């Protein structure tokens, strides 16, 4: 009916600036600037790009819809619940999966997602032993902002909203006693500490830089900028189509799903991410120009 009325269903050309926080926009611009700086005048990458990510798949991960006779109704043999979970960690380049980097293990606890099963020590061990030895020299490593990706170097202090008030007060008294007041509430202490505390380096970044690599982090809420997400989709769709609700079957189907992701698959996913990067870069500039025009117009009216 909408088509007959002349409507077309497609991607929006602009974003609603009202729905995005300033820090998200800033993080996106910082990320895009670093990614675009890694392209030569012909659009080819200067340093090899490596995209890493963690995901998971449950034993009962299967299609939720099926064909059935209307008279009989749906007959479903799918067990209740999600079942045991396998956590998967891997990385891709334009040549496909990074050889020797894959990590698959069964979760020991039931939590909302895979982040509850990972920590910095496990991630650092995988990053150091399985990823870095198997990627090209001087790579640009792209990953998200998972908590265990953003652990500061040992002994470093940087105030966050989870830092206790007593710690904030103690740090401020030690580093700038003149700025401290006994009547300050936690919000005031947090702002004062952040203004005076230099942000320390991330521990995983130091490890990467020591081996000649650089790390960039995708902005929050932007999975479309991470091409390995499309690869996860291929793997999980295969597992869903062949699900037999057993852990042994899931492990077998997981291997088959990984095999379905070829170099061509990764290249197409990376190309899609590049398209999104260019779209965001242009839209942010367009949004800025629109805001400027409005401000100028309002200023003229006031005059």
Coordinates of N, CA and C in Angstrom, one line a residue, residues 93-199:
X93 N 41.4 -10.4 8.8 CA 42.0 -9.4 7.9 C 41.4 -9.5 6.5
X94 N 41.8 -8.8 5.6 CA 41.3 -8.9 4.2 C 41.6 -10.2 3.6
X95 N 42.5 -11.0 4.2 CA 42.8 -12.4 3.7 C 42.0 -13.5 4.4
X96 N 41.1 -13.1 5.3 CA 40.2 -14.1 6.0 C 40.6 -14.1 7.5
X97 N 40.2 -15.2 8.1 CA 40.5 -15.4 9.6 C 42.0 -15.4 9.8
X98 N 42.4 -14.8 10.9 CA 43.8 -14.8 11.2 C 44.2 -16.2 11.6
X99 N 45.2 -16.8 11.0 CA 45.6 -18.2 11.3 C 46.0 -18.3 12.8
X100 N 45.6 -19.3 13.4 CA 46.0 -19.6 14.8 C 45.5 -18.7 15.9
X101 N 44.6 -17.8 15.5 CA 44.1 -16.8 16.5 C 42.8 -17.3 17.2
X102 N 42.1 -18.3 16.7 CA 40.8 -18.7 17.2 C 40.8 -19.3 18.6
X103 N 39.9 -18.8 19.4 CA 39.7 -19.3 20.7 C 38.3 -19.6 21.0
X104 N 38.0 -20.9 21.3 CA 36.6 -21.3 21.6 C 36.6 -22.1 22.9
X105 N 35.8 -21.6 23.9 CA 35.7 -22.3 25.1 C 34.3 -22.2 25.7
X106 N 33.9 -23.2 26.5 CA 32.6 -23.2 27.1 C 32.5 -22.4 28.3
X107 N 31.5 -21.5 28.4 CA 31.2 -20.7 29.5 C 31.0 -21.5 30.8
X108 N 31.5 -21.0 31.9 CA 31.3 -21.8 33.1 C 30.1 -21.2 33.9
X109 N 29.7 -20.0 33.6 CA 28.7 -19.3 34.4 C 27.6 -18.8 33.4
X110 N 26.4 -18.6 33.9 CA 25.3 -18.1 33.1 C 25.2 -16.6 33.4
X111 N 25.6 -15.8 32.4 CA 25.5 -14.3 32.5 C 24.8 -13.8 31.3
X112 N 24.5 -12.5 31.3 CA 23.8 -11.9 30.2 C 24.5 -12.0 28.9
X113 N 25.8 -11.9 28.8 CA 26.5 -12.1 27.5 C 27.9 -12.5 27.8
X114 N 28.7 -12.6 26.8 CA 30.1 -13.2 26.9 C 31.0 -12.3 27.7
X115 N 30.7 -11.0 27.9 CA 31.6 -10.1 28.7 C 31.7 -10.6 30.1
X116 N 30.7 -11.3 30.6 CA 30.7 -11.8 32.0 C 31.7 -13.0 32.1
X117 N 32.2 -13.5 31.0 CA 33.0 -14.7 31.0 C 34.5 -14.4 30.7
X118 N 34.7 -13.1 30.3 CA 36.1 -12.7 29.9 C 36.6 -11.7 31.0
X119 N 37.9 -11.7 31.1 CA 38.6 -10.7 31.9 C 39.9 -10.3 31.3
X120 N 40.5 -9.3 31.8 CA 41.7 -8.8 31.2 C 42.9 -9.8 31.1
X121 N 43.0 -10.6 32.1 CA 44.1 -11.6 32.1 C 43.9 -12.6 31.0
X122 N 42.7 -13.1 30.8 CA 42.5 -14.1 29.7 C 42.6 -13.4 28.4
X123 N 42.1 -12.2 28.2 CA 42.2 -11.5 27.0 C 43.6 -11.2 26.6
X124 N 44.4 -10.7 27.6 CA 45.8 -10.4 27.4 C 46.6 -11.6 26.9
X125 N 46.3 -12.8 27.6 CA 47.0 -14.0 27.2 C 46.7 -14.4 25.8
X126 N 45.4 -14.3 25.4 CA 45.1 -14.6 24.0 C 45.7 -13.6 23.0
X127 N 45.6 -12.3 23.4 CA 46.1 -11.2 22.5 C 47.6 -11.4 22.3
X128 N 48.4 -11.7 23.4 CA 49.8 -11.9 23.3 C 50.3 -13.1 22.6
X129 N 49.7 -14.3 23.0 CA 50.1 -15.6 22.5 C 49.5 -16.0 21.2
X130 N 48.3 -15.6 20.9 CA 47.6 -16.1 19.7 C 47.4 -15.1 18.6
X131 N 47.2 -13.9 19.0 CA 47.0 -12.9 17.9 C 48.3 -12.2 17.4
X132 N 49.0 -11.6 18.3 CA 50.2 -10.8 17.8 C 51.2 -11.6 17.0
X133 N 51.5 -12.8 17.3 CA 52.4 -13.6 16.5 C 51.9 -13.9 15.1
X134 N 50.6 -13.8 14.8 CA 50.0 -14.2 13.6 C 49.5 -13.1 12.7
X135 N 49.8 -11.9 13.0 CA 49.2 -10.8 12.2 C 50.4 -10.1 11.5
X136 N 50.1 -9.4 10.4 CA 51.2 -8.7 9.6 C 51.9 -7.6 10.5
X137 N 53.1 -7.3 10.2 CA 53.9 -6.3 10.9 C 53.2 -5.0 10.8
X138 N 53.3 -4.1 11.8 CA 52.8 -2.8 11.8 C 51.3 -2.7 11.4
X139 N 50.6 -3.6 12.1 CA 49.1 -3.6 11.8 C 48.4 -2.6 12.6
X140 N 47.2 -2.2 12.1 CA 46.3 -1.3 12.8 C 45.2 -2.3 13.3
X141 N 45.1 -2.4 14.6 CA 44.2 -3.4 15.3 C 43.0 -2.7 15.7
X142 N 41.8 -3.1 15.2 CA 40.5 -2.5 15.5 C 39.8 -3.4 16.5
X143 N 39.3 -2.8 17.6 CA 38.5 -3.6 18.5 C 37.5 -2.6 19.2
X144 N 36.6 -3.2 20.0 CA 35.6 -2.3 20.6 C 36.0 -1.9 22.0
X145 N 35.1 -1.4 22.8 CA 35.4 -0.9 24.1 C 34.9 -1.8 25.2
X146 N 35.1 -3.1 25.0 CA 34.8 -4.0 26.1 C 35.6 -3.6 27.4
X147 N 35.1 -3.8 28.6 CA 35.8 -3.4 29.8 C 37.3 -4.0 29.9
X148 N 37.4 -5.2 29.5 CA 38.7 -5.9 29.6 C 39.7 -5.4 28.4
X149 N 39.2 -4.7 27.5 CA 40.1 -4.0 26.5 C 40.7 -2.7 27.0
X150 N 40.0 -2.1 28.0 CA 40.4 -0.8 28.4 C 40.9 -0.8 29.9
X151 N 41.7 -1.7 30.2 CA 42.4 -1.7 31.5 C 43.6 -0.9 31.5
X152 N 43.8 0.0 32.4 CA 45.0 0.9 32.5 C 46.2 0.1 32.9
X153 N 47.4 0.7 32.6 CA 48.6 0.1 33.0 C 48.7 -0.1 34.5
X154 N 49.4 -1.0 35.0 CA 49.5 -1.3 36.4 C 49.8 -0.1 37.3
X155 N 49.0 0.1 38.3 CA 49.3 1.2 39.2 C 48.8 2.5 38.8
X156 N 48.2 2.6 37.6 CA 47.7 3.9 37.1 C 46.4 4.2 37.8
X157 N 46.1 5.5 38.0 CA 44.8 5.9 38.5 C 44.1 6.9 37.6
X158 N 42.9 6.6 37.3 CA 42.1 7.6 36.6 C 40.7 7.6 37.1
X159 N 40.1 8.7 37.5 CA 38.8 8.7 38.2 C 37.7 8.3 37.2
X160 N 36.8 7.5 37.7 CA 35.6 7.1 36.9 C 34.4 7.2 37.8
X161 N 33.2 7.1 37.3 CA 32.0 7.2 38.1 C 31.9 6.1 39.1
X162 N 32.7 5.0 38.9 CA 32.7 3.9 39.9 C 33.7 4.1 41.0
X163 N 34.6 5.1 40.9 CA 35.6 5.3 41.9 C 34.9 5.8 43.2
X164 N 35.3 5.3 44.3 CA 34.7 5.7 45.6 C 35.1 7.1 45.9
X165 N 34.1 7.8 46.6 CA 34.3 9.2 47.0 C 35.6 9.4 47.8
X166 N 35.8 8.4 48.7 CA 37.0 8.6 49.6 C 38.3 8.5 48.8
X167 N 38.4 7.7 47.7 CA 39.5 7.7 46.8 C 39.7 9.0 46.1
X168 N 38.6 9.5 45.6 CA 38.6 10.8 44.9 C 39.2 11.9 45.8
X169 N 38.6 12.0 47.0 CA 39.0 13.0 48.0 C 40.5 12.9 48.3
X170 N 40.9 11.6 48.5 CA 42.3 11.4 48.9 C 43.3 11.8 47.8
X171 N 42.9 11.5 46.5 CA 43.8 11.8 45.4 C 43.8 13.3 45.2
X172 N 42.7 14.0 45.3 CA 42.7 15.5 45.1 C 43.5 16.2 46.2
X173 N 43.3 15.7 47.5 CA 44.1 16.3 48.6 C 45.6 16.2 48.4
X174 N 46.0 15.0 47.8 CA 47.4 14.8 47.6 C 48.0 15.6 46.4
X175 N 47.2 15.7 45.4 CA 47.7 16.4 44.2 C 47.4 17.9 44.0
X176 N 46.4 18.3 44.7 CA 46.0 19.7 44.6 C 45.2 20.1 45.8
X177 N 45.8 20.2 47.0 CA 45.1 20.5 48.2 C 44.2 21.8 48.2
X178 N 44.7 22.8 47.4 CA 44.0 24.0 47.3 C 42.6 23.9 46.6
X179 N 42.4 22.8 45.8 CA 41.2 22.6 45.1 C 40.2 21.8 45.9
X180 N 40.7 21.3 47.1 CA 39.8 20.4 47.9 C 39.0 21.2 48.9
X181 N 37.8 20.8 49.1 CA 36.9 21.3 50.1 C 36.1 20.2 50.8
X182 N 36.0 20.2 52.1 CA 35.3 19.2 52.8 C 33.9 19.0 52.4
X183 N 33.3 20.1 51.9 CA 31.9 20.1 51.6 C 31.6 19.5 50.1
X184 N 32.6 19.2 49.4 CA 32.5 18.7 48.0 C 31.8 17.4 48.0
X185 N 30.8 17.3 47.1 CA 30.1 16.0 46.9 C 30.9 15.2 45.9
X186 N 30.5 13.9 45.7 CA 31.3 13.0 44.8 C 31.3 13.6 43.3
X187 N 30.2 14.1 42.8 CA 30.2 14.7 41.5 C 31.2 15.8 41.3
X188 N 31.3 16.6 42.3 CA 32.3 17.7 42.2 C 33.7 17.2 42.3
X189 N 33.9 16.2 43.2 CA 35.3 15.6 43.3 C 35.7 14.9 42.0
X190 N 34.7 14.2 41.3 CA 35.0 13.5 40.1 C 35.5 14.5 39.0
X191 N 34.8 15.6 38.9 CA 35.1 16.6 37.9 C 36.5 17.2 38.2
X192 N 36.7 17.6 39.4 CA 38.0 18.2 39.8 C 39.2 17.2 39.6
X193 N 39.0 16.0 39.9 CA 40.1 15.0 39.7 C 40.3 14.8 38.2
X194 N 39.3 14.7 37.4 CA 39.5 14.5 35.9 C 40.2 15.7 35.3
X195 N 39.9 16.9 35.8 CA 40.6 18.1 35.2 C 42.1 18.1 35.5
X196 N 42.5 17.4 36.6 CA 43.9 17.4 37.0 C 44.6 16.1 36.8
X197 N 43.9 15.0 36.5 CA 44.6 13.7 36.4 C 44.8 13.4 34.9
X198 N 46.0 13.3 34.4 CA 46.3 12.9 33.0 C 45.8 11.4 32.8
X199 N 45.1 11.2 31.7 CA 44.6 9.9 31.4 C 45.8 8.9 31.1

